[in-house]
Coordinates of C-alpha atoms and ligand atoms in Angstrom, one line a residue:
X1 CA 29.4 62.2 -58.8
X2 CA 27.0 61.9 -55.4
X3 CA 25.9 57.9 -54.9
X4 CA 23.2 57.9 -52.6
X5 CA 22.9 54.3 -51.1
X6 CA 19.8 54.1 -49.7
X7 CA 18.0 51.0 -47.0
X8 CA 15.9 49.8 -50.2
X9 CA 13.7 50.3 -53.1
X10 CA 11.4 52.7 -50.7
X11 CA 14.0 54.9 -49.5
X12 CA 15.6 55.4 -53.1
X13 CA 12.3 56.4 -54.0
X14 CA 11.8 59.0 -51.7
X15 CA 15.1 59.9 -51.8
X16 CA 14.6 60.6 -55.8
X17 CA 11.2 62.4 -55.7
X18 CA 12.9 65.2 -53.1
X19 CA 15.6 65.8 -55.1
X20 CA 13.0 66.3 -58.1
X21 CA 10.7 68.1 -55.5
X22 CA 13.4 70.5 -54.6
X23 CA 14.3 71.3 -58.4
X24 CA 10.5 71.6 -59.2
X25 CA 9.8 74.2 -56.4
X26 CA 13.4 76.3 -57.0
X27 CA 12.2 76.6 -60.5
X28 CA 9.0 76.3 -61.4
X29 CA 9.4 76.2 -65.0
X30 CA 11.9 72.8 -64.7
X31 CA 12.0 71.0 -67.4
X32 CA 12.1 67.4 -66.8
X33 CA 13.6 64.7 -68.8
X34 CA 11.6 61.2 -67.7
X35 CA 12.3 57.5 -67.7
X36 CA 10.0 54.3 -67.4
X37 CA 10.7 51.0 -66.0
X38 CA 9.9 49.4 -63.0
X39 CA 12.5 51.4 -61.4
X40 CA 10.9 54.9 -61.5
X41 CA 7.2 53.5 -60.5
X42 CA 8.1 54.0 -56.6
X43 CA 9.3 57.8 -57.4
X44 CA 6.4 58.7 -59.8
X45 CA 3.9 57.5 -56.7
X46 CA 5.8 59.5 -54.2
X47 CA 5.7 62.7 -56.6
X48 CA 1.8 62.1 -56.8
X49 CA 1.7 62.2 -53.2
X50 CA 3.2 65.3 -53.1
X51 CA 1.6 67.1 -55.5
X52 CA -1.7 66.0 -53.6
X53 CA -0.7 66.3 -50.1
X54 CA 1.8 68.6 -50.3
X55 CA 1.4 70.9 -53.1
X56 CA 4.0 70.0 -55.5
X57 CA 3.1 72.6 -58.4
X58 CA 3.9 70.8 -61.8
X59 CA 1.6 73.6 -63.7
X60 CA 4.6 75.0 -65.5
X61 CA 6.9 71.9 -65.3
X62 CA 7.7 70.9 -68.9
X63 CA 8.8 67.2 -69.4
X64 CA 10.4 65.1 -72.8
X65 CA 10.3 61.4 -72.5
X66 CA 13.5 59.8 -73.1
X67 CA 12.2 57.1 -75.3
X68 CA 9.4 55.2 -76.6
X69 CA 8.9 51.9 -78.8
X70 CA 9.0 51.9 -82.4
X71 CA 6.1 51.5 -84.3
X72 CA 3.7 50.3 -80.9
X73 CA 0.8 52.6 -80.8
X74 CA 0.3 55.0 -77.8
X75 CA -2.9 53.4 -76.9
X76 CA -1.0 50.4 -76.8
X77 CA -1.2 49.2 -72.8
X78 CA 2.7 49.0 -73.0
X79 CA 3.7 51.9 -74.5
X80 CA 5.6 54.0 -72.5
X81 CA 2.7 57.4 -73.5
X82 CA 0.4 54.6 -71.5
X83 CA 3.3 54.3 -68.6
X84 CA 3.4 57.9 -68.5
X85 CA -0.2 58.9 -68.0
X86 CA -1.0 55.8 -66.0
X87 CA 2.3 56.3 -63.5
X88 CA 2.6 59.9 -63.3
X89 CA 0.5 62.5 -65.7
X90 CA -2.7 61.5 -64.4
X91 CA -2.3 62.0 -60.9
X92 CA -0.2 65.7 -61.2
X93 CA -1.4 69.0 -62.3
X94 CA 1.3 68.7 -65.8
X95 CA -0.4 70.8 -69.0
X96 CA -1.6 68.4 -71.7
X97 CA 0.8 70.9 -74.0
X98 CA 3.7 70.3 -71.7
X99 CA 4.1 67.1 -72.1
X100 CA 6.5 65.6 -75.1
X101 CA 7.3 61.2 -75.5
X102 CA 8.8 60.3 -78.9
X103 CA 6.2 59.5 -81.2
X104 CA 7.0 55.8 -82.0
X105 CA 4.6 56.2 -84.5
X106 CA 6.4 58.8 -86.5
X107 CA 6.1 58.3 -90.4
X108 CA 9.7 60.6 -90.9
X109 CA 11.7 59.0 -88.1
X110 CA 14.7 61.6 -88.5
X111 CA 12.5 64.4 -89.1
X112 CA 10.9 64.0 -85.9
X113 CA 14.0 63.1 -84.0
X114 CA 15.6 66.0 -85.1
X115 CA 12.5 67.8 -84.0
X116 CA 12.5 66.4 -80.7
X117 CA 16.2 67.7 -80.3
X118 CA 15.0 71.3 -81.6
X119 CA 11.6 71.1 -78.9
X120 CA 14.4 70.2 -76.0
X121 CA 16.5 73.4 -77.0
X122 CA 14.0 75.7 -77.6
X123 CA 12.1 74.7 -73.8
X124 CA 15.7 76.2 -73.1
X125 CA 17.6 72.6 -72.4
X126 CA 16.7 69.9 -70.1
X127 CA 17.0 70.8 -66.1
X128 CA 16.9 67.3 -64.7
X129 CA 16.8 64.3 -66.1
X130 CA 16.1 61.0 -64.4
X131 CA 17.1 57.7 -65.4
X132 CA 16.8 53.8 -65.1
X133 CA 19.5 51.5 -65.8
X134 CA 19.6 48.4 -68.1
X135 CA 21.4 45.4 -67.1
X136 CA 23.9 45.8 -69.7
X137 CA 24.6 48.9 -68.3
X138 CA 22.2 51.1 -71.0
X139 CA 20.7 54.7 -70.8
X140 CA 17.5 55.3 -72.1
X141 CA 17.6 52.7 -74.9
X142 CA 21.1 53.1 -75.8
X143 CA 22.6 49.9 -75.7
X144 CA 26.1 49.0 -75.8
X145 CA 28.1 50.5 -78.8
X146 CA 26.1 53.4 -79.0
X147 CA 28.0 56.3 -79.7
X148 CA 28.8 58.4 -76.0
X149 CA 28.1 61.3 -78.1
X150 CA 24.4 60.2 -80.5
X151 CA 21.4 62.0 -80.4
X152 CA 17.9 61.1 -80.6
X153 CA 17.1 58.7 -82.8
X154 CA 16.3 54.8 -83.9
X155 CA 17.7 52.4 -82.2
X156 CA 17.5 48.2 -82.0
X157 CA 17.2 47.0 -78.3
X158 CA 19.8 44.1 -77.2
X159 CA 18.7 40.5 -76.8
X160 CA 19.0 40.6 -73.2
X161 CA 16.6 43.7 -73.3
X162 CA 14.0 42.5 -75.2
X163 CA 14.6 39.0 -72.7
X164 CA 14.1 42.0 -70.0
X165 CA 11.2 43.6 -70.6
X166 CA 9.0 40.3 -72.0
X167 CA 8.4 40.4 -68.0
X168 CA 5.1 43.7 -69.7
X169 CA 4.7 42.1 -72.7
X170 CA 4.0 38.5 -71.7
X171 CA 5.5 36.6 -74.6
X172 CA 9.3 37.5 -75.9
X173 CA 7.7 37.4 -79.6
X174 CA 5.6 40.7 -78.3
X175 CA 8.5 43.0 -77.5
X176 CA 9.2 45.6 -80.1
X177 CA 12.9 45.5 -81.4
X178 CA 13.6 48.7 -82.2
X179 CA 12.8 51.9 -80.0
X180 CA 13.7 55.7 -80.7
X181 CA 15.6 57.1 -77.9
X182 CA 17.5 60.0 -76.6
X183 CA 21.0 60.3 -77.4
X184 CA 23.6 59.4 -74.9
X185 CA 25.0 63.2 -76.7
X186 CA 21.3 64.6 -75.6
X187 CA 21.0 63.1 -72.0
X188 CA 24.8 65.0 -71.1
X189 CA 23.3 67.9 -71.5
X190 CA 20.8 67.9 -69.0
X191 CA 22.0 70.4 -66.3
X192 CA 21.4 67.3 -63.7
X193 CA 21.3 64.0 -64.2
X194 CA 19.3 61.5 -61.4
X195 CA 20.4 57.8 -62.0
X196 CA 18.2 55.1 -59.7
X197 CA 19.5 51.5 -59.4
X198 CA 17.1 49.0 -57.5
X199 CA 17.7 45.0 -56.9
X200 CA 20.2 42.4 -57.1
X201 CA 20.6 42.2 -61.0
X202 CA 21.9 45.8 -61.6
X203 CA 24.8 45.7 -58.8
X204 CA 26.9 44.8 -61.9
X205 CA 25.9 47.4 -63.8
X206 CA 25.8 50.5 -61.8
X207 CA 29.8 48.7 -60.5
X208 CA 30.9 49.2 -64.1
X209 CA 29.1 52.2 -64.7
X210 CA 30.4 54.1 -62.0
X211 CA 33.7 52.8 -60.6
X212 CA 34.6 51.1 -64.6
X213 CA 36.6 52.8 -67.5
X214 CA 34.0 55.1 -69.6
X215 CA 33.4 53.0 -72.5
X216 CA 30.7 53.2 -75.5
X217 CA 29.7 49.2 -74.2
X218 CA 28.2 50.3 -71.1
X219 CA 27.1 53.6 -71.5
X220 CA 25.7 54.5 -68.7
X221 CA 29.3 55.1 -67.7
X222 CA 29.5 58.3 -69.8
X223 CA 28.2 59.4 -66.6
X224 CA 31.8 59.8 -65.1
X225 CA 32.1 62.8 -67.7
X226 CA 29.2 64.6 -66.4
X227 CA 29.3 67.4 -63.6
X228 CA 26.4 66.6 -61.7
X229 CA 25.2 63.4 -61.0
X230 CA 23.0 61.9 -58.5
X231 CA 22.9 58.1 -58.2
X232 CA 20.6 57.0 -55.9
X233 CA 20.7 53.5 -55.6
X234 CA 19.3 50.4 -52.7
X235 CA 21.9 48.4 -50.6
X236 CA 21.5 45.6 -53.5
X237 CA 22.3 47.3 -56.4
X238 CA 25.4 49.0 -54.6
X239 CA 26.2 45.5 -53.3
X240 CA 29.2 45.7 -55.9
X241 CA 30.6 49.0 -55.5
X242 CA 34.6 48.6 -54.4
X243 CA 34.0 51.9 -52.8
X244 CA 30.7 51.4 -51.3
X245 CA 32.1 52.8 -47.4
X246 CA 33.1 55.6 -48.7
X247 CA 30.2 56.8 -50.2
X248 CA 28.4 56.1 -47.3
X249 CA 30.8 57.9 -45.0
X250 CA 30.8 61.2 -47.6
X251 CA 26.6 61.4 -47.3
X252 CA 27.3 61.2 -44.0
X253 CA 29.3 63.5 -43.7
X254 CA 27.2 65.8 -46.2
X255 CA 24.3 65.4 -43.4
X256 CA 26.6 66.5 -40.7
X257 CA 27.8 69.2 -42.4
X258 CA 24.0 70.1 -43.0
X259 CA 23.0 69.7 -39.7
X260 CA 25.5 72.0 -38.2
X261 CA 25.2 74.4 -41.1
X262 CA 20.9 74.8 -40.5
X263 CA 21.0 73.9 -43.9
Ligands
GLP1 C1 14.3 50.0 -70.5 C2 14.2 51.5 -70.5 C3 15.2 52.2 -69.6 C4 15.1 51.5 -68.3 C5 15.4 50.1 -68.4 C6 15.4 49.3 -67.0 O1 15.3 49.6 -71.3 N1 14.3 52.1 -71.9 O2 15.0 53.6 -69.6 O3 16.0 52.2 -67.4 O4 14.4 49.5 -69.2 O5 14.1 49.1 -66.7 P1 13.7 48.6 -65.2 O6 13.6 49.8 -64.4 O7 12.3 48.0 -65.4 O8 14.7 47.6 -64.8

């Protein structure tokens, strides 16, 4: 696992769109597992940027939305299709057809999950897929107790994530309860696996989910398990790493290395 502790929320940003930059332009054909938030929004601007000013091709980039509400219409101004379009899709060259965001609206909600798992597999398996991180440590919308190995499917968001995310919706009473998310299962499979921490109030969660035991209540920790992570967090989120010097000291190191190397 690389942990990337950047100066702040800018940095991680930029940090996070070259690492997507770089696996975009050594295969043009990526395909790209997405994530909303707030944390992402910094990322998503930079990767507009760079499709504009520097010719970031997305033309054969295929992408599959880790998650969306249940049963909140895509037109509605929170869902995460409007996120989507309004953060990233609209300002980058993606194909309308390329694009795939669990339909919350699905009639069969285990038909189309399964589907979704099937339209991963057949685009040949996710390349990179980025994530945010709840405060309770969750994935997508897996929350605590979710199996380390599910799949896509329904799921009912914690108390302390609807609390969260009221913040878009205005009043608590708004937030959807249930959401249909990617399998903790479905995310390990993605080749490479881009984690982004920002602020204060997920230091505890990116300590447990990276230096705590791997447990089904935080899973972001079935991370551990993974071989090839990237967390890319800012100095606050990292604030409660036990071995925050030394991942420090190994990017710098990495950077020496580089610099010596040409690379
Ligand atoms: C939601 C999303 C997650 C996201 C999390 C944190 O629960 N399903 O994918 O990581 O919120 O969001 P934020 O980045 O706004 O803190």
């Amino acid at each position: 696992m690389r942990v990337i502790i950047t100066k702040d929320y800018n940095q991680m940003s930029r940090t996070a769109a070259l690492i997507i930059a770089k696996q975009v332009r050594s295969k043009p054909s990526t395909v790209l597992g997405l994530a909303t938030g707030s944390t992402p929004l910094g990322t998503y601007k930079e990767l507009v940027r760079m499709h504009k000013k520097e010719r970031l091709d997305f033309s054969n980039v295929r992408t599959f939305n880790l998650d969306e509400y249940f049963r909140l219409d895509p037109s509605h101004p929170q869902s995460y299709h409007t996120f989507m379009f309004e953060n990233l899709f609209n300002g980058i060259n993606l194909k309308p057809e390329n694009i795939s965001i669990p339909d919350g609206m699905a009639e069969n909600v285990e038909g189309f999950c399964t589907e979704y798992e099937r339209r991963i597999k057949l685009a040949g398996g996710l390349d990179l897929q980025l994530l945010g991180i709840g405060r309770d440590g969750h994935v997508g919308f897996n929350e605590p107790g979710s199996s380390l190995g599910s799949r896509t499917r329904l799921k009912t968001l914690a108390e302390e994530t609807v609390r969260d995310n009221a913040r878009f919706f205005g009043d608590k009473k708004e937030v959807p309860r249930l959401a249909i998310t990617m399998g903790v299962g479905t995310i390990m499979e993605a080749r490479k696996l881009v984690l982004l921490a920002s602020g204060q109030g997920k230091a505890n969660a990116v300590m447990k989910s990276i230096e705590g035991p791997v447990t089904a209540q935080v899973t972001a920790s079935a991370l551990q398990l993974h071989p090839s992570v990237t967390v890319v967090t800012d100095q606050k989120a990292a604030s409660m790493l036990r071995h925050r010097r030394y991942y420090l000291y190994v990017e710098k190191m990495a950077e020496e290395y580089e610099a010596e190397a040409g690379i």
